[in-house]
mmCIF file of C-alpha atoms in Angstrom:
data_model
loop_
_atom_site.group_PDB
_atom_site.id
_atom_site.type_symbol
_atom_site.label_atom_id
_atom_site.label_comp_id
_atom_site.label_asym_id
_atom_site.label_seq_id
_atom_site.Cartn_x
_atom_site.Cartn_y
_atom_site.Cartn_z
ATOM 1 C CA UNK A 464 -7.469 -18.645 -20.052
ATOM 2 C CA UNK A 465 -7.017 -15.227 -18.730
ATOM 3 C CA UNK A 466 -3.875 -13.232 -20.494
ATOM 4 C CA UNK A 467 -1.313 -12.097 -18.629
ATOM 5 C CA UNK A 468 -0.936 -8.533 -17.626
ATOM 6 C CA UNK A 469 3.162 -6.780 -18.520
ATOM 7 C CA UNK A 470 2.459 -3.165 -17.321
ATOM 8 C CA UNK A 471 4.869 -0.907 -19.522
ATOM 9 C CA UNK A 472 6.063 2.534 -18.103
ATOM 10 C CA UNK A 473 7.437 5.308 -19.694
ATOM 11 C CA UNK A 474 10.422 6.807 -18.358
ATOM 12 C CA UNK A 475 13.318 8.292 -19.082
ATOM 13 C CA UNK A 476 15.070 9.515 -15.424
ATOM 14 C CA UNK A 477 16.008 8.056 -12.670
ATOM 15 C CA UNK A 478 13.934 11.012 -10.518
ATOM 16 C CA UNK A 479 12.583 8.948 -7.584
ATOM 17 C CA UNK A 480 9.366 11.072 -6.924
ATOM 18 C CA UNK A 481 8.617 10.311 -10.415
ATOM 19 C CA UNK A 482 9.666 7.011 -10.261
ATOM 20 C CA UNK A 483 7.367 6.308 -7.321
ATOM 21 C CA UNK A 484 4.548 7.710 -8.698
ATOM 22 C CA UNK A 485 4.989 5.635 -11.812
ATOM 23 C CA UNK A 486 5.765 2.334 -9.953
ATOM 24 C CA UNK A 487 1.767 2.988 -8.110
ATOM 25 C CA UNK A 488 -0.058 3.481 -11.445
ATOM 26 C CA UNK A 489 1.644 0.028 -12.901
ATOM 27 C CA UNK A 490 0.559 -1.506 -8.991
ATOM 28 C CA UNK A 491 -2.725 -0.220 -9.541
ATOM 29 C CA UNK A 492 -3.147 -1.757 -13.305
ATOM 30 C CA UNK A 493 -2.140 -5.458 -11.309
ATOM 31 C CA UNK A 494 -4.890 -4.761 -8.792
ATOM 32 C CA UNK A 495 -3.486 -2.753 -5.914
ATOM 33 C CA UNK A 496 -0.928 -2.932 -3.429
ATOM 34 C CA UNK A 497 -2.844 -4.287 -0.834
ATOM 35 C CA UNK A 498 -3.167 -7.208 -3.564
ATOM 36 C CA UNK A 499 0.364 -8.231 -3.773
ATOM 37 C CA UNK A 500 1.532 -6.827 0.359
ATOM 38 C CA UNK A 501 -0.102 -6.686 3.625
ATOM 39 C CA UNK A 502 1.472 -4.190 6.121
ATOM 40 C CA UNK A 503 1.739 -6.849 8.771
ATOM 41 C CA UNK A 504 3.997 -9.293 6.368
ATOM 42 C CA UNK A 505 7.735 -9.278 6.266
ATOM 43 C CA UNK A 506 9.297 -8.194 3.029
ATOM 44 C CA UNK A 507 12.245 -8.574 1.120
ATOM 45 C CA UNK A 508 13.315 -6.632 -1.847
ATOM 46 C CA UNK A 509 15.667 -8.491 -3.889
ATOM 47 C CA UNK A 510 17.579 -6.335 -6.736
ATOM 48 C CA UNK A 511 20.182 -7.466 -8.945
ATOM 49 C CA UNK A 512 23.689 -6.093 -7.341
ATOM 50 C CA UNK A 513 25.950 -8.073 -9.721
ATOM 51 C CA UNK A 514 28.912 -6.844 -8.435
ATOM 52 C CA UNK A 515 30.154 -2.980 -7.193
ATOM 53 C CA UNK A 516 29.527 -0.544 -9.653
ATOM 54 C CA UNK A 517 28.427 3.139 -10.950
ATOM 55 C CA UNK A 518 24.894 3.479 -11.459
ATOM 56 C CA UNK A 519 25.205 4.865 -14.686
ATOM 57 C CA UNK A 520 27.217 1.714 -16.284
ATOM 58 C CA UNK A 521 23.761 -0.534 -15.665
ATOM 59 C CA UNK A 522 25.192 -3.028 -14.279
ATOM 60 C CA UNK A 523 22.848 -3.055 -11.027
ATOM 61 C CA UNK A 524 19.405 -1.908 -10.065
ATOM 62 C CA UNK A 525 19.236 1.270 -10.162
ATOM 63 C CA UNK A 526 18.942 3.067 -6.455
ATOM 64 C CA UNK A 527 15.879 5.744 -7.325
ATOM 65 C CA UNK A 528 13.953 2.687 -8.208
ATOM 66 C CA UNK A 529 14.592 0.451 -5.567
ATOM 67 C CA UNK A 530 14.075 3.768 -3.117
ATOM 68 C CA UNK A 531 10.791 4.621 -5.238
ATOM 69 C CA UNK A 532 9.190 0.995 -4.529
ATOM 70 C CA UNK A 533 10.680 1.753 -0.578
ATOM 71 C CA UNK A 534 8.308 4.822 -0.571
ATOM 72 C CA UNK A 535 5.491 2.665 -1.823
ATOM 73 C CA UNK A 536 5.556 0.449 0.782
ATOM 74 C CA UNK A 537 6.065 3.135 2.993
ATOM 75 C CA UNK A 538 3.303 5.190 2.132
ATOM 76 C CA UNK A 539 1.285 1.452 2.736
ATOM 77 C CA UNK A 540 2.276 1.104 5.812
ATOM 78 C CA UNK A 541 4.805 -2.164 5.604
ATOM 79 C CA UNK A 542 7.218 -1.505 7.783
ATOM 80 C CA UNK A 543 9.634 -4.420 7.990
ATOM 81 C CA UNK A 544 10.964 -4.564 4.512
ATOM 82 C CA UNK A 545 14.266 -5.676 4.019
ATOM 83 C CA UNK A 546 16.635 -5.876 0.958
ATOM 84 C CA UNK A 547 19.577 -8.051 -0.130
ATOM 85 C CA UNK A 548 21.112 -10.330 -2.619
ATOM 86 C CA UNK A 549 23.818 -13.226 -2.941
ATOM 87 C CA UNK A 550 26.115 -10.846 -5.048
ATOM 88 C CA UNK A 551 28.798 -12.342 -7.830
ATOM 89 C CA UNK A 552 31.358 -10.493 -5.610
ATOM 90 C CA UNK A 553 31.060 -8.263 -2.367
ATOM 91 C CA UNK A 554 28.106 -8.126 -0.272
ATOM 92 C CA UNK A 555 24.807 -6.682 -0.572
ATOM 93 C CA UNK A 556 25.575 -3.423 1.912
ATOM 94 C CA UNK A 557 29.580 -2.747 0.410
ATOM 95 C CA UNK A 558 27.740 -2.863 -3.019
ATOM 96 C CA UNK A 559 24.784 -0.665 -2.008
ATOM 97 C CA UNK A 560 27.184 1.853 -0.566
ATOM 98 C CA UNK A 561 29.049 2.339 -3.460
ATOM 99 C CA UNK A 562 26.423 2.796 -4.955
ATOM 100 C CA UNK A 563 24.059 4.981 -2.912
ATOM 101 C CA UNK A 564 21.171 2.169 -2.696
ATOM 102 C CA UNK A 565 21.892 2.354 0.954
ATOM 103 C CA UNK A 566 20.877 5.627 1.543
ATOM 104 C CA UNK A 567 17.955 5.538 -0.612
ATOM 105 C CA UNK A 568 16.923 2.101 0.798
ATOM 106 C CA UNK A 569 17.546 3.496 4.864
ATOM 107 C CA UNK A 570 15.672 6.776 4.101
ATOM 108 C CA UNK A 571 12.373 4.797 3.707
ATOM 109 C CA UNK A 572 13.169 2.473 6.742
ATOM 110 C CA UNK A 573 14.234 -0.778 4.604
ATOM 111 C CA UNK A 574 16.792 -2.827 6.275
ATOM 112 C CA UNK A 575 20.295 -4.251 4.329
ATOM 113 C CA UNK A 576 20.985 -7.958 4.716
ATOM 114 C CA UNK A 577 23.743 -9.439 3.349
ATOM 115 C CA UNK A 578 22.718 -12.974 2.616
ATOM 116 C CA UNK A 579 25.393 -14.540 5.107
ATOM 117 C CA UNK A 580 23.532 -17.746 6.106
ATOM 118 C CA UNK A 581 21.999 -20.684 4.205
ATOM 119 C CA UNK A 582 19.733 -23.353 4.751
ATOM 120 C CA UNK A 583 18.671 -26.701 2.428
ATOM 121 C CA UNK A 584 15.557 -27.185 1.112
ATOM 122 C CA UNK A 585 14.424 -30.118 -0.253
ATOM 123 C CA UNK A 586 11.695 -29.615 -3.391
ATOM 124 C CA UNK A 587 11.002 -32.555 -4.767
ATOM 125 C CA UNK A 588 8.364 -31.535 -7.134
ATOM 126 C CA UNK A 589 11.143 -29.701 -8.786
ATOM 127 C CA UNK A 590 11.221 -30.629 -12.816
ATOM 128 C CA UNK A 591 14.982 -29.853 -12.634
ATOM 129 C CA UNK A 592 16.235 -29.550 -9.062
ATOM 130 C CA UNK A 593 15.372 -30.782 -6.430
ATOM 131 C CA UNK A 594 16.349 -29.074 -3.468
ATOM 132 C CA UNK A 595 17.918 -25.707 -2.981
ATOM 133 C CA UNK A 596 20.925 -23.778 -0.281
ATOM 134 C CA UNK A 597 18.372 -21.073 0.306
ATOM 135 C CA UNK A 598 20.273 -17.983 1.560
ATOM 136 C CA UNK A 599 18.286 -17.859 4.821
ATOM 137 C CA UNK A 600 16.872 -14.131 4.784
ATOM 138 C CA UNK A 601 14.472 -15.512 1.192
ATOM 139 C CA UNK A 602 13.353 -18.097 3.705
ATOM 140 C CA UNK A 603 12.554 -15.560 6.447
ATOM 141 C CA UNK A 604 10.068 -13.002 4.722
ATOM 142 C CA UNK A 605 6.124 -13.353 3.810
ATOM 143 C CA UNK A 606 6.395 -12.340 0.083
ATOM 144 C CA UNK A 607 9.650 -11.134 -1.936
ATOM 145 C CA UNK A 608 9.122 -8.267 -4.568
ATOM 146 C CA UNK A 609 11.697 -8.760 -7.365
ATOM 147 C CA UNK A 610 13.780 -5.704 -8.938
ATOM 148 C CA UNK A 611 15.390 -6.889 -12.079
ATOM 149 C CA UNK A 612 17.594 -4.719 -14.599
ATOM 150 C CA UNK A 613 17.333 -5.366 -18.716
ATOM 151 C CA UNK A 614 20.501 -6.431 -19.695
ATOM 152 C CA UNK A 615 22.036 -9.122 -21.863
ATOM 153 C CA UNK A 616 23.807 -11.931 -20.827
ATOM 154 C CA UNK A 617 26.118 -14.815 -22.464
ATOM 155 C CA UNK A 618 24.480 -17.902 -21.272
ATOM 156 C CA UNK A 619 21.190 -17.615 -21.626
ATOM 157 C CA UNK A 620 20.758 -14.261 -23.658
ATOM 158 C CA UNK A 621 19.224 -12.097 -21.592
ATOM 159 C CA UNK A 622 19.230 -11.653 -17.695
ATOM 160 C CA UNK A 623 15.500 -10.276 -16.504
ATOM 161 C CA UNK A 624 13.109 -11.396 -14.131
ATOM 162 C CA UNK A 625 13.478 -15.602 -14.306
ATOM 163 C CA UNK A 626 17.084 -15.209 -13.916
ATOM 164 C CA UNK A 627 17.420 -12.344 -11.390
ATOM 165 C CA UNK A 628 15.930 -14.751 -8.722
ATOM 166 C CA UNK A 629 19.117 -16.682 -8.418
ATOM 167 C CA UNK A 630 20.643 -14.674 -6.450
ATOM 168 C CA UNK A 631 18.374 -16.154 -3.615
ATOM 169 C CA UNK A 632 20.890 -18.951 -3.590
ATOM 170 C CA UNK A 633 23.554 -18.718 -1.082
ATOM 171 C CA UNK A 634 27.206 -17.923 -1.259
ATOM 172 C CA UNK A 635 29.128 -20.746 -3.301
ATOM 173 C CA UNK A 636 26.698 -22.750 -3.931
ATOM 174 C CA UNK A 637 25.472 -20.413 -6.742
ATOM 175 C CA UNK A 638 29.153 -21.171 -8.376
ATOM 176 C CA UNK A 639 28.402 -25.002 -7.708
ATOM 177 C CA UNK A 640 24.848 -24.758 -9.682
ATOM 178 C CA UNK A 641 26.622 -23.477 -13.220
ATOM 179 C CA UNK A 642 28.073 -27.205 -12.507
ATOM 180 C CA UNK A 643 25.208 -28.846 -11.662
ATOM 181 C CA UNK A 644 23.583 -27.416 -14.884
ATOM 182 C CA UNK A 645 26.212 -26.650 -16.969
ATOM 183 C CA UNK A 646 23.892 -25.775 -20.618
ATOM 184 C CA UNK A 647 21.974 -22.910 -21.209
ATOM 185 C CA UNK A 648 18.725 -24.757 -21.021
ATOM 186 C CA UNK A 649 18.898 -27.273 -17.669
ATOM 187 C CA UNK A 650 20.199 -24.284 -16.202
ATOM 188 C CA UNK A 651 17.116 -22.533 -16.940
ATOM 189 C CA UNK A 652 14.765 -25.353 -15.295
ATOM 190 C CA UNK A 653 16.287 -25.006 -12.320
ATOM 191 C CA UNK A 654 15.923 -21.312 -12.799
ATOM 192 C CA UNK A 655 12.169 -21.972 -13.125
ATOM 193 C CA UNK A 656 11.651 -24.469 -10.378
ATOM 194 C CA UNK A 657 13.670 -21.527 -7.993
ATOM 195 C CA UNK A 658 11.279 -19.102 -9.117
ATOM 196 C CA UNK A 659 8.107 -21.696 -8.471
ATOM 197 C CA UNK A 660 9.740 -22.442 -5.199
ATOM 198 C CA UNK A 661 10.329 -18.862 -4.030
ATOM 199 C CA UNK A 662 6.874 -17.571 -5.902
ATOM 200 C CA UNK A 663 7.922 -13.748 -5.684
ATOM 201 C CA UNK A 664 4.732 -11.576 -5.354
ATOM 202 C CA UNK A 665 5.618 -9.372 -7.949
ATOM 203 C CA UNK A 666 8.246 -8.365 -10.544
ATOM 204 C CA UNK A 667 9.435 -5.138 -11.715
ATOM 205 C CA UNK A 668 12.447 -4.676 -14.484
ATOM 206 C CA UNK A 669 14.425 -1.037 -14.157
ATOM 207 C CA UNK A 670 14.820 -0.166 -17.893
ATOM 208 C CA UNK A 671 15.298 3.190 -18.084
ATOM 209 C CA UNK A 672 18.835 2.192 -18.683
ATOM 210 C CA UNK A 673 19.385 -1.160 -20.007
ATOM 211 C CA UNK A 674 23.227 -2.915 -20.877
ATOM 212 C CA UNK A 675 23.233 -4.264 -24.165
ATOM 213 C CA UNK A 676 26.803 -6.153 -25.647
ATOM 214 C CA UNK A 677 28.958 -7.762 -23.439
ATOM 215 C CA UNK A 678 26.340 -8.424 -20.318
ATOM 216 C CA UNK A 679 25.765 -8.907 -17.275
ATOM 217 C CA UNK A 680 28.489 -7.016 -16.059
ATOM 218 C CA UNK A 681 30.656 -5.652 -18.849
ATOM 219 C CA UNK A 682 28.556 -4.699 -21.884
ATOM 220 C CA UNK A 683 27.146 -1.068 -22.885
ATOM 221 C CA UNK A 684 24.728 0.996 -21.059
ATOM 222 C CA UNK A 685 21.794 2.234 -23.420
ATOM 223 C CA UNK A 686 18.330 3.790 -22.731
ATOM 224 C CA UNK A 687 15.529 2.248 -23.010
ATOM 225 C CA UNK A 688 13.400 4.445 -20.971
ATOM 226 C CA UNK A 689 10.825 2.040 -19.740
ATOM 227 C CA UNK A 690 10.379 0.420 -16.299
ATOM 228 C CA UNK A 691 7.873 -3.261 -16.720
ATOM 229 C CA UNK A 692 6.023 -4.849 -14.191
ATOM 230 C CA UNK A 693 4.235 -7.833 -13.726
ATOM 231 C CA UNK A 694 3.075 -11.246 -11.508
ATOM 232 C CA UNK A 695 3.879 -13.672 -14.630
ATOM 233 C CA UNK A 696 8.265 -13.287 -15.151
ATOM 234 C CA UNK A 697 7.858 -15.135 -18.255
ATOM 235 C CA UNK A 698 5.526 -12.734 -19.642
ATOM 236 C CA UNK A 699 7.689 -9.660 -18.364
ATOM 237 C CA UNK A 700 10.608 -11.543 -20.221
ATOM 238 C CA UNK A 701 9.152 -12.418 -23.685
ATOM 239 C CA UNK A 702 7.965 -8.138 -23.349
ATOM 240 C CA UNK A 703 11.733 -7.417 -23.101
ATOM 241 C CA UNK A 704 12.585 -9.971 -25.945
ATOM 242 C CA UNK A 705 9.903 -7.796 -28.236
ATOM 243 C CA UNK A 706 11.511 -4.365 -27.216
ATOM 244 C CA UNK A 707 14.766 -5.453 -28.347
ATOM 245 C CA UNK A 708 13.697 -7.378 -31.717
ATOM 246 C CA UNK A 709 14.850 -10.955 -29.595
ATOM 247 C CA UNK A 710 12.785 -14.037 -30.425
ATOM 248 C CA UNK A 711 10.780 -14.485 -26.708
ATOM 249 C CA UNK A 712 11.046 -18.820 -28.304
ATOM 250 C CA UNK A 713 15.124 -17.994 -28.016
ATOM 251 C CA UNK A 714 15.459 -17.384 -24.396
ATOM 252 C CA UNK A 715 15.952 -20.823 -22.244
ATOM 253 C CA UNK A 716 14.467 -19.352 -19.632
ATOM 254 C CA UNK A 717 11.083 -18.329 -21.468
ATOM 255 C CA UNK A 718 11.050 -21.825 -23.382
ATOM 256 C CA UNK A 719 11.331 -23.471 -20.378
ATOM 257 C CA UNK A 720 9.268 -21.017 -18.319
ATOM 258 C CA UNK A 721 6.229 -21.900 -20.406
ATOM 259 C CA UNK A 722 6.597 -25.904 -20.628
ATOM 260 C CA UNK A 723 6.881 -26.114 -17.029
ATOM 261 C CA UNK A 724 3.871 -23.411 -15.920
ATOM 262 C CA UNK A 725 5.921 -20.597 -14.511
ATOM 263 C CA UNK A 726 4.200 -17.934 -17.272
ATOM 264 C CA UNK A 727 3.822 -17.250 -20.875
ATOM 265 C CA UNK A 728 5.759 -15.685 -23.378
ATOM 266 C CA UNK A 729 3.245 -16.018 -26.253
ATOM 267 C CA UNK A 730 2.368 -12.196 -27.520
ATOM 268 C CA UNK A 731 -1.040 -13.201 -28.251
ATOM 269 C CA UNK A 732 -1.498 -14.340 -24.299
ATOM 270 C CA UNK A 733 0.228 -11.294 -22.955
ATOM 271 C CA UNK A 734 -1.618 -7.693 -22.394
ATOM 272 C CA UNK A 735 0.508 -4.596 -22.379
ATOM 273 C CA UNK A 736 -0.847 -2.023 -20.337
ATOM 274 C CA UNK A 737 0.561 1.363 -20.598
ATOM 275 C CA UNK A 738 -0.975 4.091 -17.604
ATOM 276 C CA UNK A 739 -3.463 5.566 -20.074
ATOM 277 C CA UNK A 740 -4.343 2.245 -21.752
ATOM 278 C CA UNK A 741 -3.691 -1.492 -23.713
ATOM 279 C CA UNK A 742 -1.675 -1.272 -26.685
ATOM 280 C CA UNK A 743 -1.110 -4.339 -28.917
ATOM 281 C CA UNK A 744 2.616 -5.928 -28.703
ATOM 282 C CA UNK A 745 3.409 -4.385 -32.119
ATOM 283 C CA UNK A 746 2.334 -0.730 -31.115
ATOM 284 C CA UNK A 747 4.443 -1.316 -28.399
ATOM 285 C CA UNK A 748 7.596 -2.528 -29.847
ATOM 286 C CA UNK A 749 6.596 0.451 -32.335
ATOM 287 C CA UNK A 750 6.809 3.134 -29.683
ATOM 288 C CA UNK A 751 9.298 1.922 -27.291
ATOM 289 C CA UNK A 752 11.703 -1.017 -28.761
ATOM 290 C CA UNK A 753 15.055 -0.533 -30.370
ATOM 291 C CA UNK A 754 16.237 -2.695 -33.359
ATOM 292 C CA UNK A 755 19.765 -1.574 -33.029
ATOM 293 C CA UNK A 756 20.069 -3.513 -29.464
ATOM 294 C CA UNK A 757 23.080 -5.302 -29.039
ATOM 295 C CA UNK A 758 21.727 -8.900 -28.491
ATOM 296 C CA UNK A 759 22.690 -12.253 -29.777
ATOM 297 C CA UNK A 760 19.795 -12.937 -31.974
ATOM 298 C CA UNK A 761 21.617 -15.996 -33.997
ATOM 299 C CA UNK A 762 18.921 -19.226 -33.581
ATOM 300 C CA UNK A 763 20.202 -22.469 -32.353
ATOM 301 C CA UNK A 764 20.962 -25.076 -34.569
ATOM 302 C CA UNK A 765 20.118 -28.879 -33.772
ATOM 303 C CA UNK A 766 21.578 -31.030 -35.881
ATOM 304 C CA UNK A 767 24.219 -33.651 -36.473
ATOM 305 C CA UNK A 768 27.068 -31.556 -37.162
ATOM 306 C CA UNK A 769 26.171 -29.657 -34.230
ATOM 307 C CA UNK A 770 26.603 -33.099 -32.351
ATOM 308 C CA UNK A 771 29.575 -33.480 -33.810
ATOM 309 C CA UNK A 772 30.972 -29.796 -32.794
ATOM 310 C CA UNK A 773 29.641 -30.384 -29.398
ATOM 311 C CA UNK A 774 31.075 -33.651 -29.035
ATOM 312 C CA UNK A 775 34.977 -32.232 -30.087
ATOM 313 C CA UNK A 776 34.360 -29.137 -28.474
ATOM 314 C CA UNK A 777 35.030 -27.268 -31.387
ATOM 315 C CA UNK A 778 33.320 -23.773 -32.533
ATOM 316 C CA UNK A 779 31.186 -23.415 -29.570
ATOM 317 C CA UNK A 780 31.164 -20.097 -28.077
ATOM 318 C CA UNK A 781 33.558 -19.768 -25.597
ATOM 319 C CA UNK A 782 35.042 -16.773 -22.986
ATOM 320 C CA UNK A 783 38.782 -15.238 -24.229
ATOM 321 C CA UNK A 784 40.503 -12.485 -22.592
ATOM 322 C CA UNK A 785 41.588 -9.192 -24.510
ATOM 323 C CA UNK A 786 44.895 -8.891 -23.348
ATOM 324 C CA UNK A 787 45.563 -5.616 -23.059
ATOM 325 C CA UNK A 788 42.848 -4.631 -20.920
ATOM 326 C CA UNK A 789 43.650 -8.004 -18.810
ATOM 327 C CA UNK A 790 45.356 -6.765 -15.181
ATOM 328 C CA UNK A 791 45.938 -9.765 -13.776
ATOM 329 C CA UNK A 792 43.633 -9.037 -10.803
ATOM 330 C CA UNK A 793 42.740 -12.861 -10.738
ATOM 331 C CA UNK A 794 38.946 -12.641 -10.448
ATOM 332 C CA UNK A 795 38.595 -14.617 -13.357
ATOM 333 C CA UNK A 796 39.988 -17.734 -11.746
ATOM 334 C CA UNK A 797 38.369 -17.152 -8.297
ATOM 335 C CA UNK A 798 35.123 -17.022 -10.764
ATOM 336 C CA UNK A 799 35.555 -20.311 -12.016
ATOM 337 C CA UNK A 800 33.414 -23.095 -10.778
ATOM 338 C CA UNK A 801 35.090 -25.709 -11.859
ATOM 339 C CA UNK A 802 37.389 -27.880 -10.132
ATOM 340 C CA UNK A 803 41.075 -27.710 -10.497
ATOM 341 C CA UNK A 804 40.012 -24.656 -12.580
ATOM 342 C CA UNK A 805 39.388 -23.507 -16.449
ATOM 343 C CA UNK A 806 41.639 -20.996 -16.258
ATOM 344 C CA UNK A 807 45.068 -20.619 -14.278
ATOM 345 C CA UNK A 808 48.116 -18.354 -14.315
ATOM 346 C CA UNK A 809 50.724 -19.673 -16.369
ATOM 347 C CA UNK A 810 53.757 -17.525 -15.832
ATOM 348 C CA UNK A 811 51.905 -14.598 -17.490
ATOM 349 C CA UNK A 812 49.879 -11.630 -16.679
ATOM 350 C CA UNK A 813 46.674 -12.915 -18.213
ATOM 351 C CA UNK A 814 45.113 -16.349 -17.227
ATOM 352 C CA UNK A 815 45.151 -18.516 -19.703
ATOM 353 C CA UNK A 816 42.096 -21.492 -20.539
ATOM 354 C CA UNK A 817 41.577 -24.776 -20.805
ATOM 355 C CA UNK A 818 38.842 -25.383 -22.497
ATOM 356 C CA UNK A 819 38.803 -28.881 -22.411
ATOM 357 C CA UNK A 820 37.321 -28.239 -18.975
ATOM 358 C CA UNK A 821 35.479 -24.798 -19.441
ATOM 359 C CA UNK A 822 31.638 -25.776 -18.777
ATOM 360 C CA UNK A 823 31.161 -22.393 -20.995
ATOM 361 C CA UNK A 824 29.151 -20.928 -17.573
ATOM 362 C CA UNK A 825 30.801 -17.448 -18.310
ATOM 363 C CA UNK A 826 31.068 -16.757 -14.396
ATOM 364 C CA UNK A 827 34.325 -15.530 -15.348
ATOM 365 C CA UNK A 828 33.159 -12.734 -18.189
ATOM 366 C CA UNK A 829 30.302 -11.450 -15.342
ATOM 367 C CA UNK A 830 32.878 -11.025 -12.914
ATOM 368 C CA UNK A 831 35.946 -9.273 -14.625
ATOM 369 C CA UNK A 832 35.960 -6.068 -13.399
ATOM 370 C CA UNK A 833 37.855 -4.728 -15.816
ATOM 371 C CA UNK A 834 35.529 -5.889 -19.015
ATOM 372 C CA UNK A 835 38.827 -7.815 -20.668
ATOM 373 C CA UNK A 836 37.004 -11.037 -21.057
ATOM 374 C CA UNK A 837 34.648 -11.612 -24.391
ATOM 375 C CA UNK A 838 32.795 -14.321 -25.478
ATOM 376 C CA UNK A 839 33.057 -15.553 -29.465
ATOM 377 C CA UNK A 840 32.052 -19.063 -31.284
ATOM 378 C CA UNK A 841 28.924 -20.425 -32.049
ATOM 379 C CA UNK A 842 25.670 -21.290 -30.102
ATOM 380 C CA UNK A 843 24.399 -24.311 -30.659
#
């Protein structure tokens, strides 16, 4: 079986020129542009825009690399390429603006959508869902290109190229899906069958600065200074897992990813290409990974007392809010999929839970704006 290819790129600013010229040496090692677009298709670029935020906190794709793939397509000659995202909060152009994306984005003739429409789709080879609420701009373009940024998250460790892709769900129903699939790993089949369903051409991860900690939206910012590409997210995924001294076997999304065909996350089926050559996975976790990443590395346990803890929802990990950085903005609650709510105002400036009915989805830590809500307990 051939391997799959994880193109690694040095880099350590966000200088688009630089960036652009980078992104066409990893396109080249995958077999061309013209192998992944055709000028004549319609595109969409699909970043992840969390929620607003400055560039250098990592929370979002960076702008010079969404405007350095722009310039690529450009310079091929695809000229209706579009870009947007279902966003936690906001929409894609308030986000971009803040931002800069916009300009970057508009300079090389890309359009901004804000996914404001959806449409069903039934997919009933799905292994975990069956049908989707497509946000109806995925459903309108040829072949979507998606730009990912390496950062951690609570539910299913690490947020990269599998996980990006659900922002292609629209509006609420994204909230409703964390109920729907309410553990780490059903959530990631249906993560798996979206990104089988959508089959994005190509997938590119902005490294260069990476959030470790409290991810997706309020941990650390720390360089990494790489940018990875690659067809197979799985494989792109399990590369990431390496870099940061993560288990590939501990990320839902990669366990999952493999059992049900999306890619591999096996080093010994995975090639790393750098632009001057293939190193080994060790060489490359060598040159370019950190040990000191802030990553929950703890392995699930599967046993009876587990059962037990699960059962009396006791020591599981679970969201609390740091109260003195809590303003009482309320975007916790809003955040909440639940019904009736797992947190509510009680006569205090700080929501306060019930976890009797928190689903443990931590929609409410990625959306805090003002990084007051942690997550602490057990995985199991």
């Amino acid at each position: 079986m051939e391997k799959s290819k994880v193109v690694l790129l040095p880099c350590d600013s966000y200088e688009e020129e630089k960036i652009k010229e980078l992104l066409n040496a990893g396109v080249n090692l995958l077999g061309g542009i013209s192998s992944i677009v055709k000028p004549q298709e319609k595109i969409l670029l699909k970043p992840n825009l969390l929620k607003k935020s400055e560039t250098e906190k990592a929370v979002i794709t960076h702008p010079a690399v969404m405007g350095a793939f722009a310039l690529l397509l450009e310079e091929a000659g695809c000229h209706q390429v579009k870009a947007g995202d279902s966003c936690g909060t906001g929409t894609t152009r308030k986000i971009m603006q803040a931002s800069g994306m916009d300009e970057a984005l508009e300079r090389h003739q890309v359009t901004i959508v804000d996914f404001d429409e959806g449409v069903r789709r039934e997919y009933p080879q799905g292994r975990q869902a069956r049908e989707f609420m497509m946000a109806s701009q995925v459903e309108e373009a040829d072949a979507v290109i998606n730009l990912c940024k390496m950062k951690t998250h609570q539910l299913e460790r690490i947020t990269g190229a599998v996980k990006n892709m659900y922002g292609c769900i629209y509006g609420f129903y994204k909230a409703k899906g964390h109920t729907q699939y309410p553990d780490a790993h059903s959530f990631a089949r249906m993560l798996v069958d979206l990104n089988q369903y959508v089959k994005p051409r190509l997938y590119i991860m902005d490294g260069i600065v990476a959030m470790e900690g409290n991810g997706p939206g309020s941990g650390d910012p720390v360089s990494m200074n790489v940018i990875l590409m690659s067809r197979d997210p799985v494989a792109l995924d399990s590369v990431f897992c390496h870099l940061i001294h993560l288990d590939p076997r501990l990320v839902p999304t990669n366990d999952q990813g493999e059992k049900m065909g999306l890619g591999v996350w096996q080093p010994d089926q995975i090639r790393v290409l750098l632009p001057d050559g293939e190193i080994s996975m060790e060489e490359a976790v060598r040159r370019f990974g950190n040990p000191g990443f802030d990553v929950d590395r703890t392995p699930e346990k599967n046993d009876w007392w587990v059962w037990m803890a699960k059962f009396f929802h006791i020591f599981q990990k679970r969201p609390y809010i740091v109260q003195e950085k809590c303003i009482g903005c309320g975007i916790c609650v809003q955040s909440c999929p639940v019904e009736g709510k797992a947190l509510q105002f009680r006569g205090k400036k700080a929501p306060e839970y019930n976890y009797r009915k928190c689903i443990r989805c931590f929609c409410c830590q990625e959306m805090c704006p003002q990084k007051a809500i942690r997550v602490k307990g057990l995985r199991f």
